[in-house]
Amino acid sequence: MNRQDALDYHSSPRPGKIAVVPTKPLANQRDLSLAYSPGVAEPCLEIEKNPEDAYRYTARGNLVAVVTNGTAVLGLGNIGALAGKPVMEGKGNLFKQFADIDVFDLEVDSPKPEDVIRFCQLLEPSVGGINLEDIKAPDCFLIEETLRKTMKIPVFHDDQHGTAIISGAALINALEVVGKRMEDVRVVFSGAGASAIATAMHYERLGVRREHIVMCDRAGVIHAGREGHMDPYKARFATATAARTLAEALVDADVFVGLSAAGTVSREMVAAMARDPIVFALANPVPEILPEEVAAVRPDAIVATGRSDYPNQVNNVLGFPFIFRGALDARATEVNEEMKMAATRALAMLAREPVPESVARRYGLKRVKFGRDYLIPFPFDPRVLLWVAPAVAWAAVASGVAKEFIEVDAYREQLEARLGRARGVLRGIINRAMSDPKRVVLAEGEERRTIRAARILVDDGIAFPILLGNRERIVRKAASEHVSLDDIEIEDPAELSPRREAFARYLWERRQRKGMSLVEANRRLYNPNYYGCVMVATGVADAMLSGATTTYPETLRPALEVIGAHPKAGLVSGMYMLVFEKRIIFCADTTVNFEPTAEQLAQIGYAASRVVRTLGEVPRVAMLSFSNFGSVRGEEATRVAQAVQLLRQRDPRLTVDGEMQADTAVDAATLTESFPFSVLKEPANVLIFPNLSAGNIAYKLLHHLGGATAIGPILVGMARPVHVLEQGADVQDIVNMAAVAVMDAQDRSRPAADRVAPAPAGTGTVPAPTL
């Protein structure tokens, strides 16, 4: 990751990562009088009479304070409250994205535990819960213990309990896989901070015997009678043992839990562990020992890390958003041990359930099965919310700390309505790309945005980028942007080489009957778009991306001339993915075909639905017109209705209907009440427009006025992966589209029958693009 990228992310276009969003209209004088004086007096009086009504009339019930004093921020140490604010904003972002919980991040400018305690106590009327964050040990223990005793809202220190809860689920399942019992295993900890101590205590509640737990810190094994480097919390785990070093403690140990630093554990230490060792190397970003190092000496080991690029990621985001969701909805007065245990067991049970194909696809996997490489759910599995939050809420009810009774089935329905699935799709595309990166040509390689995007693609393992352009200019611009070009390939279309001569001959042979001479083919290759397309066509690269600085026709024309449509598709179309807060809409055709025939509309709908499936979504296709199921007669409406029939013949399993108006397609009530005969029982997520004007206008309005994130245009039907950026695309747009291009290239590597099905009968040649 480039330092400047991180700074730009936090500073642009608006500083910070969170904002306050109004939930009520304020459009006129009446709204103003209701929102403020005099109308606001009424809920104030109701709350004065009954303080519990604050949960009815204010946002308190969905509001968490993330509180820190900055004394132990990530791996940065005691950097102070203000410097820790970006981390707290990030925590707030995760609360909102994963569990729809609102957050105020509050940084307390005092290192004294008593000040933090008093500050939180004074906050109680304002918030529904408090998440303590990045407070040093042992102060964090005192603060949390005191607040839990003196406050009547949930207080939770994620640094302590998050890792305990998530790794506890992994431990339950790992022991199941290797056939060992909790009460029999010996567990060794590297690290004795807040997280390690809380995790050891949680494991003890899971059934690990305290005398089987050995904890090590920088001074070695915490043993009975040790003097120095001790506090009351470490003393709980002072063990009667002859071991004095981590290496000695790990001999014949069943479980290693690393919450310390990179490189703490050697291969020799792991080799000395008991049969089927369980290694949780959780230091970030570099674990105590890498999984490949473990595998080299102990192929029978089960390994978990805190990283997303290895199996079994122990990530706290699997815990705190959903724990607070359940606690808030049950109106719990605390987060007790029963609730933490419920979260652990819910995660462990969910991992044993069959994993939906849509979830596996988000991580670039065909199938996922419980076992050594899948002990805990993926962070972007939408089922986590539906399992953990109800388990926590019900545990609050059962243990007597809830003020609201939770009926689990009805509660799950509420949770599904609260969060749409859109949040996971973008991450799913990135994850799938990371699973099998491909070589992606970036034709505008001299652009600063492209160079920075290439760095991200390499650092995040999304793709192997190839920058096209003048080598000296690329190097100079990268230096000016402080971007390393390590592992980034540069290809200069102007450099004479045997490869360039071969490319020219290939282009000439492909276009010689279209009037192109070998001299002209050589000249065309000075254009990066032609050069990049030939690289893809000849297999030197897997995909190409261009268009941030050129017009759409300038980018599309070389692709059609050099690569063209897939022979079994016969039609190229353009699709945009529009990501809203709680839903995703796919729009086609938005960029290529002016007035498609019924056969072409059917092909556009079929191709779009296949792409939607590869993204892990179930396509629900609406063929749009100005008419609802024959309500208005006209040539266009008839053509769209014919397309519906052709598409149903092509894929009888596909949910598709029309012709219908746009509002009908996206409104469930209209579909079910006015048109109960429609096969669409839920709002459509794939909209096929009757012509280019409608599609192009609609996606732009949805993007600019509707606030949707637009990803595209995704070219569908090309013989090889070429995708076009919008003019002015920023760095993140380029990264997103590169991930789409990688995913497209991955799909091409599957058997042909799984990639492109034949076009419907009557489909003609590729129509003229929008030039």
PDB file of C-alpha atoms in Angstrom, residues 228-360:
ATOM      1  CA  GLY A 228       9.164  -8.518  37.614  1.00  0.00           C
ATOM      2  CA  HIS A 229       7.062  -7.788  34.540  1.00  0.00           C
ATOM      3  CA  MET A 230       3.946  -8.854  36.442  1.00  0.00           C
ATOM      4  CA  ASP A 231       0.505  -7.410  37.214  1.00  0.00           C
ATOM      5  CA  PRO A 232      -2.619  -8.936  38.812  1.00  0.00           C
ATOM      6  CA  TYR A 233      -4.045  -9.909  35.420  1.00  0.00           C
ATOM      7  CA  LYS A 234      -0.921 -11.763  34.303  1.00  0.00           C
ATOM      8  CA  ALA A 235      -0.675 -13.362  37.722  1.00  0.00           C
ATOM      9  CA  ARG A 236      -3.943 -15.239  37.065  1.00  0.00           C
ATOM     10  CA  PHE A 237      -2.038 -17.332  34.535  1.00  0.00           C
ATOM     11  CA  ALA A 238       1.192 -17.889  36.422  1.00  0.00           C
ATOM     12  CA  THR A 239       1.730 -21.601  35.847  1.00  0.00           C
ATOM     13  CA  ALA A 240       3.677 -24.188  37.803  1.00  0.00           C
ATOM     14  CA  THR A 241       6.021 -25.240  34.984  1.00  0.00           C
ATOM     15  CA  ALA A 242       9.713 -25.783  34.394  1.00  0.00           C
ATOM     16  CA  ALA A 243       9.483 -24.098  30.970  1.00  0.00           C
ATOM     17  CA  ARG A 244      11.051 -20.660  30.854  1.00  0.00           C
ATOM     18  CA  THR A 245      11.002 -19.833  27.142  1.00  0.00           C
ATOM     19  CA  LEU A 246       8.403 -19.982  24.396  1.00  0.00           C
ATOM     20  CA  ALA A 247      10.376 -22.733  22.658  1.00  0.00           C
ATOM     21  CA  GLU A 248      10.352 -24.867  25.820  1.00  0.00           C
ATOM     22  CA  ALA A 249       6.646 -24.226  26.401  1.00  0.00           C
ATOM     23  CA  LEU A 250       5.722 -25.343  22.866  1.00  0.00           C
ATOM     24  CA  VAL A 251       7.205 -28.829  23.259  1.00  0.00           C
ATOM     25  CA  ASP A 252       4.233 -31.246  22.967  1.00  0.00           C
ATOM     26  CA  ALA A 253       1.742 -28.343  23.075  1.00  0.00           C
ATOM     27  CA  ASP A 254      -1.542 -28.890  21.205  1.00  0.00           C
ATOM     28  CA  VAL A 255      -2.414 -25.251  20.522  1.00  0.00           C
ATOM     29  CA  PHE A 256      -0.371 -22.112  19.913  1.00  0.00           C
ATOM     30  CA  VAL A 257      -2.044 -18.698  20.099  1.00  0.00           C
ATOM     31  CA  GLY A 258       0.093 -15.812  18.890  1.00  0.00           C
ATOM     32  CA  LEU A 259      -0.903 -12.307  19.907  1.00  0.00           C
ATOM     33  CA  SER A 260       2.568 -10.816  19.845  1.00  0.00           C
ATOM     34  CA  ALA A 261       4.863  -9.958  16.931  1.00  0.00           C
ATOM     35  CA  ALA A 262       6.096 -11.178  13.567  1.00  0.00           C
ATOM     36  CA  GLY A 263       8.708 -13.934  13.562  1.00  0.00           C
ATOM     37  CA  THR A 264       8.240 -14.886  17.189  1.00  0.00           C
ATOM     38  CA  VAL A 265       7.911 -18.587  16.344  1.00  0.00           C
ATOM     39  CA  SER A 266      10.384 -20.693  14.382  1.00  0.00           C
ATOM     40  CA  ARG A 267       9.813 -23.830  12.329  1.00  0.00           C
ATOM     41  CA  GLU A 268      11.689 -25.812  14.943  1.00  0.00           C
ATOM     42  CA  MET A 269       9.252 -24.701  17.634  1.00  0.00           C
ATOM     43  CA  VAL A 270       6.254 -25.824  15.589  1.00  0.00           C
ATOM     44  CA  ALA A 271       7.950 -29.111  14.740  1.00  0.00           C
ATOM     45  CA  ALA A 272       8.150 -29.888  18.464  1.00  0.00           C
ATOM     46  CA  MET A 273       4.390 -29.547  19.036  1.00  0.00           C
ATOM     47  CA  ALA A 274       2.023 -32.495  19.556  1.00  0.00           C
ATOM     48  CA  ARG A 275       0.256 -34.358  16.732  1.00  0.00           C
ATOM     49  CA  ASP A 276      -2.150 -32.329  14.598  1.00  0.00           C
ATOM     50  CA  PRO A 277      -1.013 -29.025  16.119  1.00  0.00           C
ATOM     51  CA  ILE A 278      -3.309 -26.002  15.981  1.00  0.00           C
ATOM     52  CA  VAL A 279      -1.417 -22.799  15.210  1.00  0.00           C
ATOM     53  CA  PHE A 280      -3.240 -19.474  15.572  1.00  0.00           C
ATOM     54  CA  ALA A 281      -0.595 -16.955  14.448  1.00  0.00           C
ATOM     55  CA  LEU A 282      -2.627 -13.777  14.816  1.00  0.00           C
ATOM     56  CA  ALA A 283      -0.091 -10.933  14.809  1.00  0.00           C
ATOM     57  CA  ASN A 284      -0.857  -8.396  12.064  1.00  0.00           C
ATOM     58  CA  PRO A 285       0.120  -7.629   9.385  1.00  0.00           C
ATOM     59  CA  VAL A 286       2.839 -10.307   9.586  1.00  0.00           C
ATOM     60  CA  PRO A 287       2.039 -13.332  11.774  1.00  0.00           C
ATOM     61  CA  GLU A 288       4.359 -14.985  14.271  1.00  0.00           C
ATOM     62  CA  ILE A 289       5.021 -17.653  11.636  1.00  0.00           C
ATOM     63  CA  LEU A 290       3.691 -17.853   8.075  1.00  0.00           C
ATOM     64  CA  PRO A 291       1.366 -20.752   7.144  1.00  0.00           C
ATOM     65  CA  GLU A 292       3.762 -22.013   4.446  1.00  0.00           C
ATOM     66  CA  GLU A 293       6.522 -22.227   7.051  1.00  0.00           C
ATOM     67  CA  VAL A 294       4.257 -24.281   9.293  1.00  0.00           C
ATOM     68  CA  ALA A 295       3.298 -26.575   6.405  1.00  0.00           C
ATOM     69  CA  ALA A 296       6.952 -27.170   5.569  1.00  0.00           C
ATOM     70  CA  VAL A 297       7.592 -28.892   8.913  1.00  0.00           C
ATOM     71  CA  ARG A 298       4.107 -29.923  10.046  1.00  0.00           C
ATOM     72  CA  PRO A 299       1.744 -30.781   7.186  1.00  0.00           C
ATOM     73  CA  ASP A 300      -0.666 -32.116   9.807  1.00  0.00           C
ATOM     74  CA  ALA A 301      -1.087 -28.629  11.344  1.00  0.00           C
ATOM     75  CA  ILE A 302      -4.192 -26.466  11.220  1.00  0.00           C
ATOM     76  CA  VAL A 303      -3.312 -22.790  10.822  1.00  0.00           C
ATOM     77  CA  ALA A 304      -5.269 -19.568  11.284  1.00  0.00           C
ATOM     78  CA  THR A 305      -4.003 -15.998  10.886  1.00  0.00           C
ATOM     79  CA  GLY A 306      -5.403 -12.493  10.983  1.00  0.00           C
ATOM     80  CA  ARG A 307      -4.856 -12.063   7.234  1.00  0.00           C
ATOM     81  CA  SER A 308      -7.352 -12.307   4.394  1.00  0.00           C
ATOM     82  CA  ASP A 309      -4.902 -13.956   1.977  1.00  0.00           C
ATOM     83  CA  TYR A 310      -4.761 -17.187   3.992  1.00  0.00           C
ATOM     84  CA  PRO A 311      -7.534 -19.579   5.051  1.00  0.00           C
ATOM     85  CA  ASN A 312      -9.132 -19.234   8.494  1.00  0.00           C
ATOM     86  CA  GLN A 313      -8.915 -15.475   8.960  1.00  0.00           C
ATOM     87  CA  VAL A 314      -9.553 -14.505  12.588  1.00  0.00           C
ATOM     88  CA  ASN A 315     -11.021 -11.056  12.051  1.00  0.00           C
ATOM     89  CA  ASN A 316     -12.729  -9.108  14.821  1.00  0.00           C
ATOM     90  CA  VAL A 317     -15.279  -7.804  12.339  1.00  0.00           C
ATOM     91  CA  LEU A 318     -16.933 -11.228  12.693  1.00  0.00           C
ATOM     92  CA  GLY A 319     -17.773 -10.209  16.254  1.00  0.00           C
ATOM     93  CA  PHE A 320     -18.261  -6.665  17.487  1.00  0.00           C
ATOM     94  CA  PRO A 321     -20.822  -5.374  14.906  1.00  0.00           C
ATOM     95  CA  PHE A 322     -23.122  -8.346  15.429  1.00  0.00           C
ATOM     96  CA  ILE A 323     -22.617  -8.552  19.197  1.00  0.00           C
ATOM     97  CA  PHE A 324     -23.681  -4.916  19.555  1.00  0.00           C
ATOM     98  CA  ARG A 325     -26.532  -5.440  17.091  1.00  0.00           C
ATOM     99  CA  GLY A 326     -27.967  -8.193  19.252  1.00  0.00           C
ATOM    100  CA  ALA A 327     -27.263  -6.343  22.502  1.00  0.00           C
ATOM    101  CA  LEU A 328     -28.905  -3.122  21.305  1.00  0.00           C
ATOM    102  CA  ASP A 329     -31.966  -4.836  19.893  1.00  0.00           C
ATOM    103  CA  ALA A 330     -32.499  -6.801  23.099  1.00  0.00           C
ATOM    104  CA  ARG A 331     -31.901  -3.596  25.086  1.00  0.00           C
ATOM    105  CA  ALA A 332     -29.310  -5.479  27.112  1.00  0.00           C
ATOM    106  CA  THR A 333     -27.877  -3.763  30.169  1.00  0.00           C
ATOM    107  CA  GLU A 334     -24.456  -5.353  29.625  1.00  0.00           C
ATOM    108  CA  VAL A 335     -22.480  -7.727  27.415  1.00  0.00           C
ATOM    109  CA  ASN A 336     -22.076 -10.662  29.753  1.00  0.00           C
ATOM    110  CA  GLU A 337     -20.160 -13.918  29.418  1.00  0.00           C
ATOM    111  CA  GLU A 338     -23.258 -15.768  28.212  1.00  0.00           C
ATOM    112  CA  MET A 339     -23.577 -13.351  25.283  1.00  0.00           C
ATOM    113  CA  LYS A 340     -19.902 -13.691  24.349  1.00  0.00           C
ATOM    114  CA  MET A 341     -20.157 -17.464  24.519  1.00  0.00           C
ATOM    115  CA  ALA A 342     -23.294 -17.379  22.371  1.00  0.00           C
ATOM    116  CA  ALA A 343     -21.405 -15.424  19.713  1.00  0.00           C
ATOM    117  CA  THR A 344     -18.546 -17.932  19.747  1.00  0.00           C
ATOM    118  CA  ARG A 345     -20.823 -20.935  19.440  1.00  0.00           C
ATOM    119  CA  ALA A 346     -22.955 -19.311  16.734  1.00  0.00           C
ATOM    120  CA  LEU A 347     -19.860 -18.696  14.603  1.00  0.00           C
ATOM    121  CA  ALA A 348     -18.645 -22.250  15.180  1.00  0.00           C
ATOM    122  CA  MET A 349     -22.035 -23.712  14.215  1.00  0.00           C
ATOM    123  CA  LEU A 350     -22.373 -21.512  11.129  1.00  0.00           C
ATOM    124  CA  ALA A 351     -19.011 -22.740   9.810  1.00  0.00           C
ATOM    125  CA  ARG A 352     -20.368 -26.287   9.803  1.00  0.00           C
ATOM    126  CA  GLU A 353     -23.371 -25.325   7.684  1.00  0.00           C
ATOM    127  CA  PRO A 354     -23.249 -25.755   3.884  1.00  0.00           C
ATOM    128  CA  VAL A 355     -21.771 -22.591   2.382  1.00  0.00           C
ATOM    129  CA  PRO A 356     -24.000 -21.007  -0.299  1.00  0.00           C
ATOM    130  CA  GLU A 357     -22.482 -20.878  -3.747  1.00  0.00           C
ATOM    131  CA  SER A 358     -22.984 -17.116  -3.773  1.00  0.00           C
ATOM    132  CA  VAL A 359     -20.709 -16.759  -0.724  1.00  0.00           C
ATOM    133  CA  ALA A 360     -18.051 -19.062  -2.177  1.00  0.00           C
TER     134      ALA A 360
END
